[in-house]
Short mmCIF file of C-alpha atoms and ligand atoms in Angstrom, two decimals:
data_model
loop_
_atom_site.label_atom_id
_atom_site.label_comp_id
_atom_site.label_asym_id
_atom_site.label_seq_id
_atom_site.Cartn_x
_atom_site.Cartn_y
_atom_site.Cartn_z
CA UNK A 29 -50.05 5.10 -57.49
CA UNK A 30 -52.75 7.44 -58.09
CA UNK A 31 -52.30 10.24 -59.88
CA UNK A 32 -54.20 12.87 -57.87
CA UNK A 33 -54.62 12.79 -53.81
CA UNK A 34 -56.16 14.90 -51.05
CA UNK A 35 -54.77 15.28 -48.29
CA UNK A 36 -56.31 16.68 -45.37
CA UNK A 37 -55.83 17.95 -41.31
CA UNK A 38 -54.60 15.90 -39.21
CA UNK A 39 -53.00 16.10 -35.78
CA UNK A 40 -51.14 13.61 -33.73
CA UNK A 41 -48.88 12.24 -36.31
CA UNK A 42 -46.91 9.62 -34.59
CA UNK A 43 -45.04 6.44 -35.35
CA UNK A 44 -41.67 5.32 -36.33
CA UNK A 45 -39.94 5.17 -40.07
CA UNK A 46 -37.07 3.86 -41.48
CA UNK A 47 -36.14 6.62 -44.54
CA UNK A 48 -35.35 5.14 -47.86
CA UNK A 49 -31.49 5.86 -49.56
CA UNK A 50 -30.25 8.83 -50.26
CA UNK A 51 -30.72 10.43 -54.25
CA UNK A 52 -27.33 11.85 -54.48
CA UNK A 53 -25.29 9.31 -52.88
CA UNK A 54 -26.80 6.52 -55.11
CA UNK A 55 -26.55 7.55 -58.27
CA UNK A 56 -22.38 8.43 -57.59
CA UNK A 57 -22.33 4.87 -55.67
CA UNK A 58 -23.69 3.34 -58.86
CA UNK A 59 -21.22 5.39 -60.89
CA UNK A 60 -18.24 4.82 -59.11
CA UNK A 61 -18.86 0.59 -59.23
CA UNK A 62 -19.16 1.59 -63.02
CA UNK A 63 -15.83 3.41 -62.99
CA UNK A 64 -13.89 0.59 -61.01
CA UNK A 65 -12.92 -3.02 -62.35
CA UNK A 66 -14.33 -6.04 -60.26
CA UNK A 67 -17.92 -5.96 -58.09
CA UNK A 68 -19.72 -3.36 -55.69
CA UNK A 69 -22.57 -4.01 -53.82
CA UNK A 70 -24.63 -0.94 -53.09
CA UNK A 71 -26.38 -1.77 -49.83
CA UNK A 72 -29.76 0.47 -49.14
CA UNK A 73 -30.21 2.37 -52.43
CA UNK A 74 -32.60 4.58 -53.31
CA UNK A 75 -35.25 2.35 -55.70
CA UNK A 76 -36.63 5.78 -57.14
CA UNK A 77 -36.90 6.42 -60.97
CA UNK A 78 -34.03 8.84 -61.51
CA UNK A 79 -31.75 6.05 -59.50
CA UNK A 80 -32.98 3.10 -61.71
CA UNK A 81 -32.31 5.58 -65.05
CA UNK A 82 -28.90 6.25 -63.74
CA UNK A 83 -28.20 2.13 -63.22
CA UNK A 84 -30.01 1.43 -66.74
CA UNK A 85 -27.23 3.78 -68.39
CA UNK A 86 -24.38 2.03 -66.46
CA UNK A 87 -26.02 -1.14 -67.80
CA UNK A 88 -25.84 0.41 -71.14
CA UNK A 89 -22.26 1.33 -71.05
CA UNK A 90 -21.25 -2.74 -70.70
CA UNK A 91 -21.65 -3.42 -66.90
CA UNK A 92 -23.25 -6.39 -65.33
CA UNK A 93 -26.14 -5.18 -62.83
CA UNK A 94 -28.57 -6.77 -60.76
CA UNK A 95 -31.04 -5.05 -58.24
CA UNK A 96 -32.60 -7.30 -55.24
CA UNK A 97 -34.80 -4.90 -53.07
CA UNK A 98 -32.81 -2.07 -52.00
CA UNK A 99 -29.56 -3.81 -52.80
CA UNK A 100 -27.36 -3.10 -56.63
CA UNK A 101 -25.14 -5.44 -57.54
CA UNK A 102 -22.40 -4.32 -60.02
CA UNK A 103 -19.76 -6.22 -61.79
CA UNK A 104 -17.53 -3.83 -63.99
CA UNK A 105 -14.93 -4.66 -66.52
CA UNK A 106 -13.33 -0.70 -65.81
CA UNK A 107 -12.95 2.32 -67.68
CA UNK A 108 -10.75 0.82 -70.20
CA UNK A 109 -13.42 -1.96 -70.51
CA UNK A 110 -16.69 -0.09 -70.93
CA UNK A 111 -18.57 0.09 -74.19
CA UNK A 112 -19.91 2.37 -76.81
CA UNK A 113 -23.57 2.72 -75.94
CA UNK A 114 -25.61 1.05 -79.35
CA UNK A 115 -28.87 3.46 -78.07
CA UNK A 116 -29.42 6.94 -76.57
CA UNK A 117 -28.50 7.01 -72.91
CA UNK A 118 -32.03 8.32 -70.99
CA UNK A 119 -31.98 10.03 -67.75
CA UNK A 120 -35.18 10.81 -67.35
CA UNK A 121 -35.88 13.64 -64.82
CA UNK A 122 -32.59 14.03 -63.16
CA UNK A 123 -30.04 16.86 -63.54
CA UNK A 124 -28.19 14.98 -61.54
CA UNK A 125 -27.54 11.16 -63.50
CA UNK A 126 -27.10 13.57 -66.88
CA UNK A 127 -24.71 16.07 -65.58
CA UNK A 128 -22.21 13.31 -63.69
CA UNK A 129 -22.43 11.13 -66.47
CA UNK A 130 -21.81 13.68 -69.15
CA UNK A 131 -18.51 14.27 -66.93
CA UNK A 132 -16.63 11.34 -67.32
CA UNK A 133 -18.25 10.02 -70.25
CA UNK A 134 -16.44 13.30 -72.23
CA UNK A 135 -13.08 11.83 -71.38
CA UNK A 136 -13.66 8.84 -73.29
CA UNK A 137 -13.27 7.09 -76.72
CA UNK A 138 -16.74 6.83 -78.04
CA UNK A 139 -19.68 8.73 -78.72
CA UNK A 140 -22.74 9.16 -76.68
CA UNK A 141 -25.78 11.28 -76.65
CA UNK A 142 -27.80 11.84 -73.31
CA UNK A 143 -31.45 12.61 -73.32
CA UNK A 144 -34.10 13.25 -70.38
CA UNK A 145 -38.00 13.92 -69.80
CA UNK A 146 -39.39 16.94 -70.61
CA UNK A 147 -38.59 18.69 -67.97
CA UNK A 148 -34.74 17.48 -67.92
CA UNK A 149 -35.06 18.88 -71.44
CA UNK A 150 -35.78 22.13 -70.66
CA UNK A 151 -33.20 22.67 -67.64
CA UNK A 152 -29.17 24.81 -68.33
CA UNK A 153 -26.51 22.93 -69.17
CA UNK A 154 -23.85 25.57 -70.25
CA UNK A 155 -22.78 25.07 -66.52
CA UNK A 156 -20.89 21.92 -67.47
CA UNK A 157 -20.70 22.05 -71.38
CA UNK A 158 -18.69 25.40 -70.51
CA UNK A 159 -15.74 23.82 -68.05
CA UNK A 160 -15.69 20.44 -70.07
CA UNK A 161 -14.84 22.54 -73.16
CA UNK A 162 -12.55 23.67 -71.64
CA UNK A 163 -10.83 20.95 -70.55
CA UNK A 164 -11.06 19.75 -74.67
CA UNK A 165 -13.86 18.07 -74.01
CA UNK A 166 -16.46 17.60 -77.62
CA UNK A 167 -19.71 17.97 -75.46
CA UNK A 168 -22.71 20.34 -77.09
CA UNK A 169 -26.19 20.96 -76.32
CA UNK A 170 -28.77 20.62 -78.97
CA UNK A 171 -31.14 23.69 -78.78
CA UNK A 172 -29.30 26.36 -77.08
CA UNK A 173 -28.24 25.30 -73.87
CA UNK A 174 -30.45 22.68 -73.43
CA UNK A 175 -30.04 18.74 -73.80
CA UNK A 176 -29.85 15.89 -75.62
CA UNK A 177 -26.37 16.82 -75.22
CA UNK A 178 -24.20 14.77 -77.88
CA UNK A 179 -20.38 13.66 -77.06
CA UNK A 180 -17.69 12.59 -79.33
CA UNK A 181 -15.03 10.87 -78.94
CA UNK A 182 -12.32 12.52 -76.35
CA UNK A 183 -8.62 12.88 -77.89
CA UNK A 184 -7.40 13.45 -74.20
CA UNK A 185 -8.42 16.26 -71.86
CA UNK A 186 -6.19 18.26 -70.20
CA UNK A 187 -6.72 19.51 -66.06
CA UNK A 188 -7.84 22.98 -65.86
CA UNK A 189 -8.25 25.70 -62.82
CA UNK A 190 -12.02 26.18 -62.38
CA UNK A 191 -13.35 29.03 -60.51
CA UNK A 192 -17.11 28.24 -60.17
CA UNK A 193 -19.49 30.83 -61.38
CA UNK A 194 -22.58 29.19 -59.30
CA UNK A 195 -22.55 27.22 -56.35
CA UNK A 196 -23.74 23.71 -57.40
CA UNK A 197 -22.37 20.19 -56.89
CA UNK A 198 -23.68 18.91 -59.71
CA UNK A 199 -21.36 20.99 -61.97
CA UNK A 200 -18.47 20.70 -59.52
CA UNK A 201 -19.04 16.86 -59.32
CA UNK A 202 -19.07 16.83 -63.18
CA UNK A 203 -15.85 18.76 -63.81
CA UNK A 204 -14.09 16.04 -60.67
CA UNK A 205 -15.54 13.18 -62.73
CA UNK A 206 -13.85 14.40 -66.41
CA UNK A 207 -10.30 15.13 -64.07
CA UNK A 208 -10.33 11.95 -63.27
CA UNK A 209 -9.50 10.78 -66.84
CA UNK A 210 -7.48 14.13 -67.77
CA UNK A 211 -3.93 15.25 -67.68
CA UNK A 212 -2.60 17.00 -65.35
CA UNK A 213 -3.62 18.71 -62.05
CA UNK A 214 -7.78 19.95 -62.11
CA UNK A 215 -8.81 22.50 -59.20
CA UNK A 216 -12.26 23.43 -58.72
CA UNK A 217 -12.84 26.46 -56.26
CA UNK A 218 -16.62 26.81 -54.78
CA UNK A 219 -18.06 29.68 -54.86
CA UNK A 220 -20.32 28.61 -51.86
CA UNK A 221 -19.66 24.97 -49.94
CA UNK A 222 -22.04 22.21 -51.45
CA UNK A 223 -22.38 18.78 -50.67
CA UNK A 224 -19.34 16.54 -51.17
CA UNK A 225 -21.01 13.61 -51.82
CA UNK A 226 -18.39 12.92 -54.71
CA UNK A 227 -15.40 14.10 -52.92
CA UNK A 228 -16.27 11.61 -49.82
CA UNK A 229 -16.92 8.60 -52.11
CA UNK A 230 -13.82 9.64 -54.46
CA UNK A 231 -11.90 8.81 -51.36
CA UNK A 232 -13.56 5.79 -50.77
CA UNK A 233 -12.60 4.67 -53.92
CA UNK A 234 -9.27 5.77 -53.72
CA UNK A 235 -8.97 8.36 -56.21
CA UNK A 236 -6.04 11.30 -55.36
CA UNK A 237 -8.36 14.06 -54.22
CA UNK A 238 -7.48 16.15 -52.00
CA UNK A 239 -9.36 19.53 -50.83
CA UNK A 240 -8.41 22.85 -48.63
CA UNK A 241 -9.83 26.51 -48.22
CA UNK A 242 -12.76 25.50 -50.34
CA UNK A 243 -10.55 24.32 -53.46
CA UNK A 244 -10.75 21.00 -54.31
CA UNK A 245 -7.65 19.33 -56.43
CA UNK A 246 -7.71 15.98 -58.65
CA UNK A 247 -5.28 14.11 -60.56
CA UNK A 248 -5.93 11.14 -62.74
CA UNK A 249 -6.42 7.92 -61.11
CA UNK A 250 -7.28 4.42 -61.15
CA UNK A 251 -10.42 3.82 -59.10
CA UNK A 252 -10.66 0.72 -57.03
CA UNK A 253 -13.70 -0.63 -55.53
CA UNK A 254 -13.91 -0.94 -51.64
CA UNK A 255 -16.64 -3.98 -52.59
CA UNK A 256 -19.40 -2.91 -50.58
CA UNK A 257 -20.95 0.38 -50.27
CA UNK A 258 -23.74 1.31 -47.69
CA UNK A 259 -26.07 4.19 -48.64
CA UNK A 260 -27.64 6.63 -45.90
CA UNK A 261 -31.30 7.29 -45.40
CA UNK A 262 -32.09 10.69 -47.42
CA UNK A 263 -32.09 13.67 -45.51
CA UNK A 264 -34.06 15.70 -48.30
CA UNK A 265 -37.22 12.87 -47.93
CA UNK A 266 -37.38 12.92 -44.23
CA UNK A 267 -37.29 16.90 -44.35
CA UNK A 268 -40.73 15.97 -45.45
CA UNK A 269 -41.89 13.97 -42.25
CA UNK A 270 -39.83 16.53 -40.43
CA UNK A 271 -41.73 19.37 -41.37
CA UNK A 272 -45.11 17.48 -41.20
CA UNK A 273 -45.00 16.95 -37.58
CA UNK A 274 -43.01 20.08 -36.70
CA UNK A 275 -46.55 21.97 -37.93
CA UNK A 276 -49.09 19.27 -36.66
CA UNK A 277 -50.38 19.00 -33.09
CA UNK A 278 -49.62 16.76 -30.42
CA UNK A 279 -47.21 15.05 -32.78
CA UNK A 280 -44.45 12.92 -32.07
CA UNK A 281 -42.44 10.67 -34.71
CA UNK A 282 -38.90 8.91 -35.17
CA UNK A 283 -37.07 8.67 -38.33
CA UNK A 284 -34.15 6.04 -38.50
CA UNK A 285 -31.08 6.23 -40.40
CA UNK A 286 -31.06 10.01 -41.60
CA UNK A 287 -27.96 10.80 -43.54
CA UNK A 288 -26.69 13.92 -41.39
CA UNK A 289 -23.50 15.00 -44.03
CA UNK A 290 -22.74 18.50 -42.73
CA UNK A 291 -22.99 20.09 -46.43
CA UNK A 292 -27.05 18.47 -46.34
CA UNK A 293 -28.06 19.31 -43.02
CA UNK A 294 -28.54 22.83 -43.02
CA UNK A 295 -32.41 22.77 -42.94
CA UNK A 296 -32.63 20.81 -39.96
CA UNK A 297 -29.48 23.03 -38.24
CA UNK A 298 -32.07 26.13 -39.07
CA UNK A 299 -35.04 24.02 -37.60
CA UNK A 300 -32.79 23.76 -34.53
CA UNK A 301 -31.48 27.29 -34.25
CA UNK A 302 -35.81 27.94 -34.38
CA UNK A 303 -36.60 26.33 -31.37
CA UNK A 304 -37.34 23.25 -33.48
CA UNK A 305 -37.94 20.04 -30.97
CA UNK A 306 -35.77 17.68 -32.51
CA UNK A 307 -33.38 15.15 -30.86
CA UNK A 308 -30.47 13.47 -32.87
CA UNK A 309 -30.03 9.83 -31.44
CA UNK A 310 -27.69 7.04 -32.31
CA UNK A 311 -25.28 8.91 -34.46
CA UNK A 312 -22.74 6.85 -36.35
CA UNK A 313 -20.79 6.80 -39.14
CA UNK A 314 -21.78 4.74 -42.30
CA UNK A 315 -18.67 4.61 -44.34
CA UNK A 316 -18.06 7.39 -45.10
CA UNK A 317 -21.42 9.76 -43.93
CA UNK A 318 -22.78 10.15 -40.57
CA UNK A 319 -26.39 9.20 -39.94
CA UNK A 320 -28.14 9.29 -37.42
CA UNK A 321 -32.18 8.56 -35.81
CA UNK A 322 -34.19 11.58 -35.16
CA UNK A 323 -37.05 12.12 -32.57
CA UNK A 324 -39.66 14.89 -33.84
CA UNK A 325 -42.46 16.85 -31.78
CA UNK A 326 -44.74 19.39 -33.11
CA UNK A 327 -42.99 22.91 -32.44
CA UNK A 328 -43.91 26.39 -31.78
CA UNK A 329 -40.83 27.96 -34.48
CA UNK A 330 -39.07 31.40 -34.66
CA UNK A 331 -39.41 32.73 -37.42
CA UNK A 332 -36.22 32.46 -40.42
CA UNK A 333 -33.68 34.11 -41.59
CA UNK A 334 -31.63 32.67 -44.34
CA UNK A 335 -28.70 34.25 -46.63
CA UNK A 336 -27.45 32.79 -49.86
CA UNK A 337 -23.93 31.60 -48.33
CA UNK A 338 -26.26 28.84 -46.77
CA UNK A 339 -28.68 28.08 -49.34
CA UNK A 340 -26.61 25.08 -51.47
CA UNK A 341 -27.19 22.98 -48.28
CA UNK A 342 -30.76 23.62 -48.15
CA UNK A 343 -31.72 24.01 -51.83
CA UNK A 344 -33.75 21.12 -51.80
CA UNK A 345 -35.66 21.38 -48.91
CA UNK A 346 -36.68 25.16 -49.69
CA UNK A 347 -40.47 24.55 -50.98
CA UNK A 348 -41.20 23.04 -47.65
CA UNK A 349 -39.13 25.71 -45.86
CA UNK A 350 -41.38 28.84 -47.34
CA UNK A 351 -44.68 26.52 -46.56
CA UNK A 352 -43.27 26.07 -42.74
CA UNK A 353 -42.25 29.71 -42.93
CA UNK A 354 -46.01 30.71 -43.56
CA UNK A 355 -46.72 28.48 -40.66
CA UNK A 356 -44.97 30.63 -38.40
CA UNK A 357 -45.74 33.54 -36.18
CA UNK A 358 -43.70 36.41 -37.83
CA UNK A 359 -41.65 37.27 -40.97
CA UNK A 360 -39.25 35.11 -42.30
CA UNK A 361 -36.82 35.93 -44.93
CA UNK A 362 -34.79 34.23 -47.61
CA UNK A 363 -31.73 35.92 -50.03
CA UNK A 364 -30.54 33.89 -52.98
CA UNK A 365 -32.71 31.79 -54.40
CA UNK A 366 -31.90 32.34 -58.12
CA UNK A 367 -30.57 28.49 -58.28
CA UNK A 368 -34.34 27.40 -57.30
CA UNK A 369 -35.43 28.43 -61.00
CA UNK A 370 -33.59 25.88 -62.34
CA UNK A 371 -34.72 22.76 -60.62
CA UNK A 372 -37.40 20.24 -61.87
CA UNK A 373 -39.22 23.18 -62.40
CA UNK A 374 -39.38 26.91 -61.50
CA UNK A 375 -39.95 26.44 -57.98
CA UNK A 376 -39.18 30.14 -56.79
CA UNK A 377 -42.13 30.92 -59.21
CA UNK A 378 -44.41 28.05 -58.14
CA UNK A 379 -44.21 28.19 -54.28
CA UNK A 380 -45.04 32.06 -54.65
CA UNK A 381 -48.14 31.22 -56.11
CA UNK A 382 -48.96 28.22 -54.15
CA UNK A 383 -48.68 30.17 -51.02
CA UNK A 384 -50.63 33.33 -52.43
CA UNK A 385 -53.39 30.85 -53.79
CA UNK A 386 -53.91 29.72 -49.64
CA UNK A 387 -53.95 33.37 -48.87
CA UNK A 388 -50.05 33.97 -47.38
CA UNK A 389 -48.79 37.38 -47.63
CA UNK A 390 -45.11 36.87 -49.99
CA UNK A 391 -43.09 39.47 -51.02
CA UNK A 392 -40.94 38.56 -53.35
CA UNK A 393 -37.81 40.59 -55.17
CA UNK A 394 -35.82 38.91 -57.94
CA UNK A 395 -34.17 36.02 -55.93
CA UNK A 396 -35.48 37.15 -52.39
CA UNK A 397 -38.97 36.35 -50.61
CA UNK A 398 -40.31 37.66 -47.64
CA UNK A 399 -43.33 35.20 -46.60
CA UNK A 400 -45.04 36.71 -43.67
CA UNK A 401 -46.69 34.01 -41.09
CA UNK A 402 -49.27 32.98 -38.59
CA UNK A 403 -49.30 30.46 -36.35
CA UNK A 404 -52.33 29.68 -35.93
CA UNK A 405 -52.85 29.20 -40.03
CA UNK A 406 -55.69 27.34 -41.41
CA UNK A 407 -55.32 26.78 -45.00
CA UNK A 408 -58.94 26.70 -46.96
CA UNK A 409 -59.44 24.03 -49.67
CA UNK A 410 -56.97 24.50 -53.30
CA UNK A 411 -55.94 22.22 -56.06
CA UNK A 412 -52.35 22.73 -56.78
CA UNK A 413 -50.66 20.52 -59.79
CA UNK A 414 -47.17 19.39 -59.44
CA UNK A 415 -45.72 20.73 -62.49
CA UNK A 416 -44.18 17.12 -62.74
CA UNK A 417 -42.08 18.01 -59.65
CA UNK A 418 -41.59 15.59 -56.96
CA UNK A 419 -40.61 17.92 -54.53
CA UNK A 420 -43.50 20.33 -55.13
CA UNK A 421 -46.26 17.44 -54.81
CA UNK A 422 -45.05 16.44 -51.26
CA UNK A 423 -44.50 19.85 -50.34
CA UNK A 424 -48.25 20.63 -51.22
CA UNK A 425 -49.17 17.22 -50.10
CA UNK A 426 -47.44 18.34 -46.40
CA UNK A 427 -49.62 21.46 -46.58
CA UNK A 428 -53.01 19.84 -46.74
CA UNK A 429 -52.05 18.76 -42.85
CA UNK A 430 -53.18 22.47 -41.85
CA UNK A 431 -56.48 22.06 -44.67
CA UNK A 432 -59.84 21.18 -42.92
CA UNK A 433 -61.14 20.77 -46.36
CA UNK A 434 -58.16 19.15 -47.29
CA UNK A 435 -55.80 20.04 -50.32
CA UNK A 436 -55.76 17.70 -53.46
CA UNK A 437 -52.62 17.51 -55.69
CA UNK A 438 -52.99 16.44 -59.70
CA UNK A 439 -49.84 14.49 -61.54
CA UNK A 440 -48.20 13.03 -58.35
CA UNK A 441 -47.09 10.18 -60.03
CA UNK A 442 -43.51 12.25 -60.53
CA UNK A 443 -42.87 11.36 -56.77
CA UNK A 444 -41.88 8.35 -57.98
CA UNK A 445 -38.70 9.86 -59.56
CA UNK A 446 -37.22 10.61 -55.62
CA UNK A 447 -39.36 8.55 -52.81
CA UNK A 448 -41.67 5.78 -54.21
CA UNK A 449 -42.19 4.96 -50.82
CA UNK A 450 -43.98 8.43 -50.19
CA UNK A 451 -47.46 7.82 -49.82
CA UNK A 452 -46.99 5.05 -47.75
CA UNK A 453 -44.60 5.99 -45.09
CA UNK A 454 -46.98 9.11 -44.62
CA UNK A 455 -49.87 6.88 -43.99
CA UNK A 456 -48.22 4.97 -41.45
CA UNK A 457 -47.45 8.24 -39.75
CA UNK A 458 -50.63 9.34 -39.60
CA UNK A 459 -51.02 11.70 -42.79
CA UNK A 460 -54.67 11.88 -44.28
CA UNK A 461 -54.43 11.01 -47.68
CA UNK A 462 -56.84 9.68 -50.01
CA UNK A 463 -57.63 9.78 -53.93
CA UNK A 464 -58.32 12.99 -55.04
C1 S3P B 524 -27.51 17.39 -56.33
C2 S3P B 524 -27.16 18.72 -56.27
C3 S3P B 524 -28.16 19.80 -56.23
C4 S3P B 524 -29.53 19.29 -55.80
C5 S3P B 524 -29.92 18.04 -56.52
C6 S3P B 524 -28.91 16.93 -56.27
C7 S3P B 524 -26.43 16.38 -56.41
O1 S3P B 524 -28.26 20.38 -57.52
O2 S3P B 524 -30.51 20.28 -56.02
O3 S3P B 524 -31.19 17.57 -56.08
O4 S3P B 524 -26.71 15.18 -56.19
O5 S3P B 524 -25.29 16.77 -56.69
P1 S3P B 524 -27.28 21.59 -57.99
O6 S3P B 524 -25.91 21.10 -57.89
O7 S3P B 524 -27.67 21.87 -59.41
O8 S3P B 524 -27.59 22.72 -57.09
#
């Protein structure tokens, strides 16, 4: 892939995609097959970078693995079987492969120390360091808060009662993973619902979880494969081709196999509640997630209004929500976007500028924006840089589609990291995109 690209107005997107597998969903399929003796097939995985890191640790830690297109194959010897790691385990750019590891790797017998890119190495991990201590976890960050964090051996954890200072599933899925191997009883209460990717696929793999009134309870247990796991199309890449059309004329496209998990969907159930025209076909369950086909015509929106209770199902999908909300006609407004800082990069801090730099009027206060739109919008001609942060170059690369001149984006190549398949897919819908 290049590493720069223009991109530049089109209209009449159109055509017909099948989206790639979802982030979140492989990385815990491929640690769960790690976790459980015997093999698991992971059927449409995500091939992205911070997917392949996640399986290259797994590999590390003594399991057989084998990819064949968008199909893992995993053959583990079990907890009790696994191995100290003889190198550094790498995670490259995701929060999310470092903080689920670090979970259940603290409730082990052997050292390990986790490292990431530099932007991994720059991003909070006190969130889980703090509730693994407690459990009696020997987890520490290396400069401050941030990683390589090094573990040492575990002489047993114990459950503990977790009342979650931030709403985030990474940190709730990592405290879940380290009760799996502890003693006793471990409850996690959300502060906000996020997704429950791990709870579902806990289930699947028969671990005794249970959850009610937002508080989610786990006991030690002894994880057994189901064999065969099938992974849903990722909502958070086909917000992308959502959005595109949504704000380009006389468009029409269909996007198959959409994972639709209730705790994920929120963007699109805004998109709907703003006139959006989008119809959900052929919903069906995939183990355990429902997916489903979606039909997409350029829309005339309402403007939004969205309030923090909300924003851990959309927090991924909020770059391309402030660039739609400059789109249209109206003021929209978001509350609670602190979390946003803390992602590949500051994103709250980058989208502000991106959208001042093409001329939108954003008010912003602390972790609130106000981003005040047109519908008629034509953007004039910027260079934007990705920061290395996939969702920030497609989110910029969306925004050239209102750009006469066109918009170019420098250091895509971290698109790679979530949807390799990117650049491609957006050509075949229609997307003007050439080398920058
Ligand atoms: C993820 C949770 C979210 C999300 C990230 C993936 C996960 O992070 O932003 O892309 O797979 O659990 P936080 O839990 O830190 O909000």
């Amino acid at each position: 892939m290049t590493t720069s690209l223009k991109s530049s107005k089109r209209n009449n997107l159109s055509g017909e995609i099948v989206i790639p597998g979802d982030k979140s969903i492989s990385h815990r399929a491929i640690l769960f097959g790690l976790l459980s003796k015997g093999k698991t097939q992971i059927q449409g995985s995500q091939n992205s970078e911070d997917v392949l890191n996640s399986l290259n640790v797994a590999r590390l830690l003594g399991i057989e693995t084998k990819v064949k297109s968008s199909t893992i194959f995993l053959d583990s010897p079990g907890v009790e079987g696994l191995s100290a790691p003889t190198t550094d385990l790498y995670f490259g750019n995701s929060g999310t492969g470092m903080r689920l590891f670090a979970g259940f790797l603290s409730s082990l017998n052997f050292s390990s120390t986790l490292t990431g890119d530099a932007s991994l190495s720059n991003r909070p991990m006190m969130r889980i360091i703090d509730p693994l201590q407690k459990m009696g976890a020997k987890i520490s960050a290396s400069y401050k808060e941030n990683p390589p964090l090094k573990i040492s051996p575990s002489s047993g954890l114990k459950g503990i009662t977790y009342k979650m200072p931030i709403a985030s599933a990474q940190v709730k899925s990592s405290i879940l993973l380290a009760g799996l191997n502890a003693e006793g009883k471990t409850l996690v209460q959300e502060k906000y619902a996020t997704r429950d990717h791990t709870e579902r696929m806990m289930k699947t793999f028969e671990a005794n979880i249970s959850s009610s009134n937002g508080i989610i309870e786990i006991e030690k247990s002894d994880l057994k494969t189901p064999g065969q796991i099938e992974v849903p199309g990722d909502f958070s890449s086909a917000a992308f081709f959502i959005s595109a059309c949504l704000i380009s004329e006389n468009s029409e496209i269909k996007i198959k196999n959409v994972g639709i998990n209730e705790t994920r969907k929120a963007f699109l159930d805004c998109l709907l509640d703003m006139r959006a025209n989008i119809d959900l076909t052929n919903i069906r369950q995939l183990g355990n997630e429902e997916v489903a086909d979606l039909v997409i015509k350029s829309s005339d929106l309402l403007p939004a209004k969205i309030m923090e209770d909300i924003v851990p199902n959309l927090i991924d999908e909020l770059p391309l929500f402030f660039l739609i909300a400059s789109l249209i006609e109206g003021e929209s407004e978001f509350v609670g976007l602190s979390e946003l800082k803390h992602k590949e990069s500051d994103r709250l801090s980058i989208m502000i500028s991106n959208l001042q730099e093409l001329d939108v009027e954003v008010h912003s206060n602390e972790d609130s924006l106000k981003i005040v739109g047109k519908n008629d919008r034509i953007f004039s001609d910027g260079v934007f840089d990705s920061h290395g942060d996939h969702r920030i170059a497609m989110t910029m690369l969306v925004a050239g589609l209102r750009s006469p001149k066109g918009v170019i984006v420098n250091n895509i190549d971290c698109i790679n990291t979530s949807f390799p398949e990117f650049v491609d897919q957006a050509k075949t819908l229609g997307f003007n995109l050439n080398n920058g």
